PDB file of C-alpha atoms in Angstrom:
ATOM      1  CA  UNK A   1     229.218  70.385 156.282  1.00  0.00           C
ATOM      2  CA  UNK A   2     230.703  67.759 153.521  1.00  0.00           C
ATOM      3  CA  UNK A   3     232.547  71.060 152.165  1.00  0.00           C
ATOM      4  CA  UNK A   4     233.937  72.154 155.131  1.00  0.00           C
ATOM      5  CA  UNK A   5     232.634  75.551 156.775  1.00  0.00           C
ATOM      6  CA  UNK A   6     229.372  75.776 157.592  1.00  0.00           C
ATOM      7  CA  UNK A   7     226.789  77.433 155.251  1.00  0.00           C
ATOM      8  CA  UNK A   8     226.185  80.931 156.605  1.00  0.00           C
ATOM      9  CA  UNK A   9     223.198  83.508 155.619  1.00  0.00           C
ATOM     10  CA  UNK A  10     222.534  86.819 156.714  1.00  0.00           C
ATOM     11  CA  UNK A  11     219.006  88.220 157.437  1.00  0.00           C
ATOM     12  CA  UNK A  12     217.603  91.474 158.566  1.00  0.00           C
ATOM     13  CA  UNK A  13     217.057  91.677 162.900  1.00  0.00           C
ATOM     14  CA  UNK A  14     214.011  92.153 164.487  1.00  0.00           C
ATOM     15  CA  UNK A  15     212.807  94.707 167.163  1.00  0.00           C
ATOM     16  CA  UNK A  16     214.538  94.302 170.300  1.00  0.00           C
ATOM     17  CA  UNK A  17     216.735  90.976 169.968  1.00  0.00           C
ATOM     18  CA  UNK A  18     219.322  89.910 173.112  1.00  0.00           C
ATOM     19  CA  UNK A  19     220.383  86.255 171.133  1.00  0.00           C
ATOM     20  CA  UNK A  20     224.228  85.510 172.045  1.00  0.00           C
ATOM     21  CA  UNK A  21     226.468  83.655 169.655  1.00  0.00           C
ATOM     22  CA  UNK A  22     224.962  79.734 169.471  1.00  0.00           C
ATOM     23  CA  UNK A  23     221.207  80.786 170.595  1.00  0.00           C
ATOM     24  CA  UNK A  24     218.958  79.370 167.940  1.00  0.00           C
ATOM     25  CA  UNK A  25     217.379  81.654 165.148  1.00  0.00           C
ATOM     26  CA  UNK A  26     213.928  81.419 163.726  1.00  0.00           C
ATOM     27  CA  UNK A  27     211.960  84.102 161.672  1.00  0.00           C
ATOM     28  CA  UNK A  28     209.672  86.117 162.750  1.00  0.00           C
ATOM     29  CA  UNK A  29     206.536  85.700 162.537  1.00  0.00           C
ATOM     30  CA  UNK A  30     204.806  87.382 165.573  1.00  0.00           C
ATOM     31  CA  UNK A  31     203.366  90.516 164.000  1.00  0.00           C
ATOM     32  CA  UNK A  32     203.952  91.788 160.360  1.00  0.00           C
ATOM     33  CA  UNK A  33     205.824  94.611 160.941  1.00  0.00           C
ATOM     34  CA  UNK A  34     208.477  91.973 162.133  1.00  0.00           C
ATOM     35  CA  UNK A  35     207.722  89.453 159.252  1.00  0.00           C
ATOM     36  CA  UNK A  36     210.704  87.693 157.773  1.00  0.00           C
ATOM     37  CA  UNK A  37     213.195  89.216 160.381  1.00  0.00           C
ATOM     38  CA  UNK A  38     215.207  86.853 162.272  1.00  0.00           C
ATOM     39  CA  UNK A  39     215.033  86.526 166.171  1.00  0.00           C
ATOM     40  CA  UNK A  40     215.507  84.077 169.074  1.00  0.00           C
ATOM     41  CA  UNK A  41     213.479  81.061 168.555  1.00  0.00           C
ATOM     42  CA  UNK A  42     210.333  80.905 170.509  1.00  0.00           C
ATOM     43  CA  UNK A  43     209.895  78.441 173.424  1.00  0.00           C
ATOM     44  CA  UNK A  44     207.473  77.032 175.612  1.00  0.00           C
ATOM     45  CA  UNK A  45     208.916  76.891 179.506  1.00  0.00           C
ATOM     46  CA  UNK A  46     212.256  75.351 178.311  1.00  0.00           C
ATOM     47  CA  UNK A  47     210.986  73.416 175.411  1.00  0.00           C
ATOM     48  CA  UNK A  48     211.957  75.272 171.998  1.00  0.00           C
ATOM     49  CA  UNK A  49     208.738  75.491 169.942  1.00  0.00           C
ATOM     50  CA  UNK A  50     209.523  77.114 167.181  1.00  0.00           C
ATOM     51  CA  UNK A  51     208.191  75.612 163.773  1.00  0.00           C
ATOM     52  CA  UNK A  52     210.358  78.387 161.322  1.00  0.00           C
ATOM     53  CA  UNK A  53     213.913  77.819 162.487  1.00  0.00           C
ATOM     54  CA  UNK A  54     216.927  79.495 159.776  1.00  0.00           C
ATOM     55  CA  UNK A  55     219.554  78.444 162.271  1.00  0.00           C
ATOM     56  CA  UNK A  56     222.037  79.002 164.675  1.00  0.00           C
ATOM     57  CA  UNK A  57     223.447  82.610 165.933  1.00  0.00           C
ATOM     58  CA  UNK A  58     226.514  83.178 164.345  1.00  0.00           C
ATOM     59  CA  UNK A  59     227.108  86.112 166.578  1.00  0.00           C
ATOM     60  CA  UNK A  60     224.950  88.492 169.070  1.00  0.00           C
ATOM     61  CA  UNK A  61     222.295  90.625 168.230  1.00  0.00           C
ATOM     62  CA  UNK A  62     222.899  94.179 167.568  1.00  0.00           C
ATOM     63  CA  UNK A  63     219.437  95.502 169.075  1.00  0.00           C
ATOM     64  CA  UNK A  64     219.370  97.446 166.098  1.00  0.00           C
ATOM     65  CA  UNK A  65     215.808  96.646 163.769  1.00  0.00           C
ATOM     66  CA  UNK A  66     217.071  95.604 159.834  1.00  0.00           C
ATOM     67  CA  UNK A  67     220.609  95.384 161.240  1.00  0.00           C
ATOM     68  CA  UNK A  68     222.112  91.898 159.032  1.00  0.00           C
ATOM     69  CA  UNK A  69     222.124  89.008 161.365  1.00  0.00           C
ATOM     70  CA  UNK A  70     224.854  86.218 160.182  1.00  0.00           C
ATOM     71  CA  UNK A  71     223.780  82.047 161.369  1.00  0.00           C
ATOM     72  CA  UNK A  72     224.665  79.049 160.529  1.00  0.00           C
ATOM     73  CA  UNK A  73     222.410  77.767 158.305  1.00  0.00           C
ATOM     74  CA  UNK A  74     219.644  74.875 159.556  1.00  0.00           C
ATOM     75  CA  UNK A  75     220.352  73.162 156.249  1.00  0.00           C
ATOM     76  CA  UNK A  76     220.510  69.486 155.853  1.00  0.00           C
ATOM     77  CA  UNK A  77     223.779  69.500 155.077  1.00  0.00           C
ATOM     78  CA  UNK A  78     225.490  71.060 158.404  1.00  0.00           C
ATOM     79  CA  UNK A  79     225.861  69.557 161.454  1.00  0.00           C
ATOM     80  CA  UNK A  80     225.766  70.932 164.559  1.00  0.00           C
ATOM     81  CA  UNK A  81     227.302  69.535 168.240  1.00  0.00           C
ATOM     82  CA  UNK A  82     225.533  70.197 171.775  1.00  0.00           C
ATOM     83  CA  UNK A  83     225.483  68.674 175.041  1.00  0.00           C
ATOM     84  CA  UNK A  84     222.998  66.764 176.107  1.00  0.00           C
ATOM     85  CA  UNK A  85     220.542  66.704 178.389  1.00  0.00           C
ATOM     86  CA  UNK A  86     217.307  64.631 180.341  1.00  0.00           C
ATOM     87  CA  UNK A  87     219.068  61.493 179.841  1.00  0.00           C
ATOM     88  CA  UNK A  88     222.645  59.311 179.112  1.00  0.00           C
ATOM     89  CA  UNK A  89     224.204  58.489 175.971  1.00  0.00           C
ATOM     90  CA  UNK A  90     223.317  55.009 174.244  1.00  0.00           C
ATOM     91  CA  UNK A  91     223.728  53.919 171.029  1.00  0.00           C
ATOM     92  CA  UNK A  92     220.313  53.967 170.095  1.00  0.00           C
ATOM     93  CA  UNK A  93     220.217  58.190 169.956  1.00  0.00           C
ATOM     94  CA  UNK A  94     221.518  58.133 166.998  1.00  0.00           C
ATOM     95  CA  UNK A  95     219.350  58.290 164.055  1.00  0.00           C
ATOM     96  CA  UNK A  96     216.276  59.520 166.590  1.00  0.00           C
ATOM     97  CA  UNK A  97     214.657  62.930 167.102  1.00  0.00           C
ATOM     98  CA  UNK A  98     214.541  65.018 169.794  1.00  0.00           C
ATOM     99  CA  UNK A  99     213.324  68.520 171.267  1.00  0.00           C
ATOM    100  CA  UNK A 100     215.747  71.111 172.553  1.00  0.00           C
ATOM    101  CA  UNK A 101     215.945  72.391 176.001  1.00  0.00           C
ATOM    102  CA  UNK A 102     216.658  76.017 176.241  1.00  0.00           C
ATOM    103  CA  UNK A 103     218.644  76.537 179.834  1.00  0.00           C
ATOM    104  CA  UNK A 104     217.834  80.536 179.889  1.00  0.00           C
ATOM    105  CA  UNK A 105     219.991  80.002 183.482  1.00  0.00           C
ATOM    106  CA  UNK A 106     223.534  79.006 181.871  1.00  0.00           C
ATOM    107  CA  UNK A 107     222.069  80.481 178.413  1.00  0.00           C
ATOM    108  CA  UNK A 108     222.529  77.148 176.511  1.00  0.00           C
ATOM    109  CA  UNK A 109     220.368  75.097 174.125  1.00  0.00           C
ATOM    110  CA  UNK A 110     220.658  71.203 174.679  1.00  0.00           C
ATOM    111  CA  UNK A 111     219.609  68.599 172.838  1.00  0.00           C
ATOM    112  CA  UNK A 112     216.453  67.104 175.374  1.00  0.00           C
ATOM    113  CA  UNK A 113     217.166  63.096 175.831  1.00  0.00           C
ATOM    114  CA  UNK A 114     213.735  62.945 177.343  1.00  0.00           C
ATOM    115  CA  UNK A 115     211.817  64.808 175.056  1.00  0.00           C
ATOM    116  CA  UNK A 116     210.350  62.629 172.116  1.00  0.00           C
ATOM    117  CA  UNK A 117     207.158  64.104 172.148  1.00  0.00           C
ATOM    118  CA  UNK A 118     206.307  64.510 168.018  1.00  0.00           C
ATOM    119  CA  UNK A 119     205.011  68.260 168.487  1.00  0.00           C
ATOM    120  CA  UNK A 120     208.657  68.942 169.777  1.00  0.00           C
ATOM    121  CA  UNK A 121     211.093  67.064 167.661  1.00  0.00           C
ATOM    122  CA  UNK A 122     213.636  70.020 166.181  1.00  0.00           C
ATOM    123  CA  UNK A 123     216.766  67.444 165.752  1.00  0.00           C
ATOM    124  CA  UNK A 124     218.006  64.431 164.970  1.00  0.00           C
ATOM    125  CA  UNK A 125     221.263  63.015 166.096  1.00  0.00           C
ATOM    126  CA  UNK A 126     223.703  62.013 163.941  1.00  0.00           C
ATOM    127  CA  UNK A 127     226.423  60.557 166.102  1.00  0.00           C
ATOM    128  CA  UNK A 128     227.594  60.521 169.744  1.00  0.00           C
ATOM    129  CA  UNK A 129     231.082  62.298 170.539  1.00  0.00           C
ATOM    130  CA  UNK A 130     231.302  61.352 174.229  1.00  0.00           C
ATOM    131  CA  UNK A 131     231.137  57.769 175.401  1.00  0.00           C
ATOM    132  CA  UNK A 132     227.922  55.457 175.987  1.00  0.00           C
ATOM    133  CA  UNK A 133     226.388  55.979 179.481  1.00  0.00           C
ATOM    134  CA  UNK A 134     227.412  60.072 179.304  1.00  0.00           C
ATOM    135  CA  UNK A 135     225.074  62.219 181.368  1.00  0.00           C
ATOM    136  CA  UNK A 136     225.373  65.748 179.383  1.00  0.00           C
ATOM    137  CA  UNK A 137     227.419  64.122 176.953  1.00  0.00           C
ATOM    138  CA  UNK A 138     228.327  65.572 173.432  1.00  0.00           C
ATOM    139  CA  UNK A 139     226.360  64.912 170.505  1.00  0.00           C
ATOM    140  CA  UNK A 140     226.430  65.919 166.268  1.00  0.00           C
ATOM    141  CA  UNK A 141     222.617  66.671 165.528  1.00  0.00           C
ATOM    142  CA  UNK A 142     221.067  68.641 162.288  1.00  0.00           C
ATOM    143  CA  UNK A 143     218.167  70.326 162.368  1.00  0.00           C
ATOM    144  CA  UNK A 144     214.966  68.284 160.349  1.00  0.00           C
ATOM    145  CA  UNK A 145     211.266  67.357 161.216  1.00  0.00           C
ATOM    146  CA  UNK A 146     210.886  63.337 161.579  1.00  0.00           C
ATOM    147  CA  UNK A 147     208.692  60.903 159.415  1.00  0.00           C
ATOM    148  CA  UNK A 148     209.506  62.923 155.956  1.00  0.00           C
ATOM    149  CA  UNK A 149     207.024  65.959 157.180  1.00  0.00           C
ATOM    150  CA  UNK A 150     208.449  69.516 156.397  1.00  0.00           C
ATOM    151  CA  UNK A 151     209.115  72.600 158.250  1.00  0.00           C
ATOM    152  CA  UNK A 152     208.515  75.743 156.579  1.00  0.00           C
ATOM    153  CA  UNK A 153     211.733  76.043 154.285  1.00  0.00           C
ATOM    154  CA  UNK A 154     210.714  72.623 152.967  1.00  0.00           C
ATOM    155  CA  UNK A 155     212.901  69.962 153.722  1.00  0.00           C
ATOM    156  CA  UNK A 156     212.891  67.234 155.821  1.00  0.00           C
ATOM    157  CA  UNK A 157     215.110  64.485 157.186  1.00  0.00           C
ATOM    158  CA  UNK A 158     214.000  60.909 157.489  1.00  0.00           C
ATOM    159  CA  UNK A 159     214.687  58.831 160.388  1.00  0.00           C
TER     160      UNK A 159
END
């Protein structure tokens, strides 16, 4: 963040939640007795899908319905880091948008290399932290939608 911490929120749990500390946070929007609750994005195989992400997991879920959730906001103004993955590190990442690959294995999200398909995009990198030709290698990101579209808090970041 250009102020320092990270913006934080808090939001009410939904029914049966297992997120760790880092998983990415959407709202829920499965059936409306969960509306507006915050869970585990949604994926697709490994591909996270999820169209109404609020952020990342500031801590674990408590399993408890209503129980306040704290993340890290998806805001344009935070950054985030993550290792990479599908791909090495080149100068050109930066400034493009990717998906995120959910490794439900090691429990990790990573930004995808190899995914640029437009129905997938969920970041865009800002800058690379390990060296050029890195396979894995860390990456700052923030969450956006390419091309000026919005997501559904409204904001978007251009490419």
């Amino acid at each position: 963040s250009p102020w320092g911490q990270l913006a934080m929120r808090q939001g009410p749990e939904s029914t049966a939640q297992t997120f760790k500390y880092g998983d990415v946070l959407e709202l829920d929007h499965g059936v409306s007795t969960s509306a507006n609750r915050i869970r585990q994005a949604s994926t697709s195989g490994s591909t996270i899908t999820s169209t109404a992400i609020v952020g990342v997991a500031a801590g674990p879920a408590s399993s408890v319905v209503d129980q306040a959730v704290s993340y890290f906001e998806a805001s344009p103004f935070n950054e985030f880091t993550a290792r990479t993955y599908g791909g090495t590190l080149a100068l050109v990442n930066v400034g493009l948008s990717y998906g995120l690959f959910r490794d439900s294995t090691k429990n990790v999200t990573l930004v995808d290399l190899g995914n640029t398909q437009s129905t997938s995009l969920r970041v865009i990198v800002t800058s690379l932290i390990d060296a050029v030709g890195d396979s894995g290698g860390l990456v700052t990101f923030k969450f956006g939608c390419p091309n000026g579209s919005t997501n559904t808090f409204g904001f978007a970041l251009a490419r």
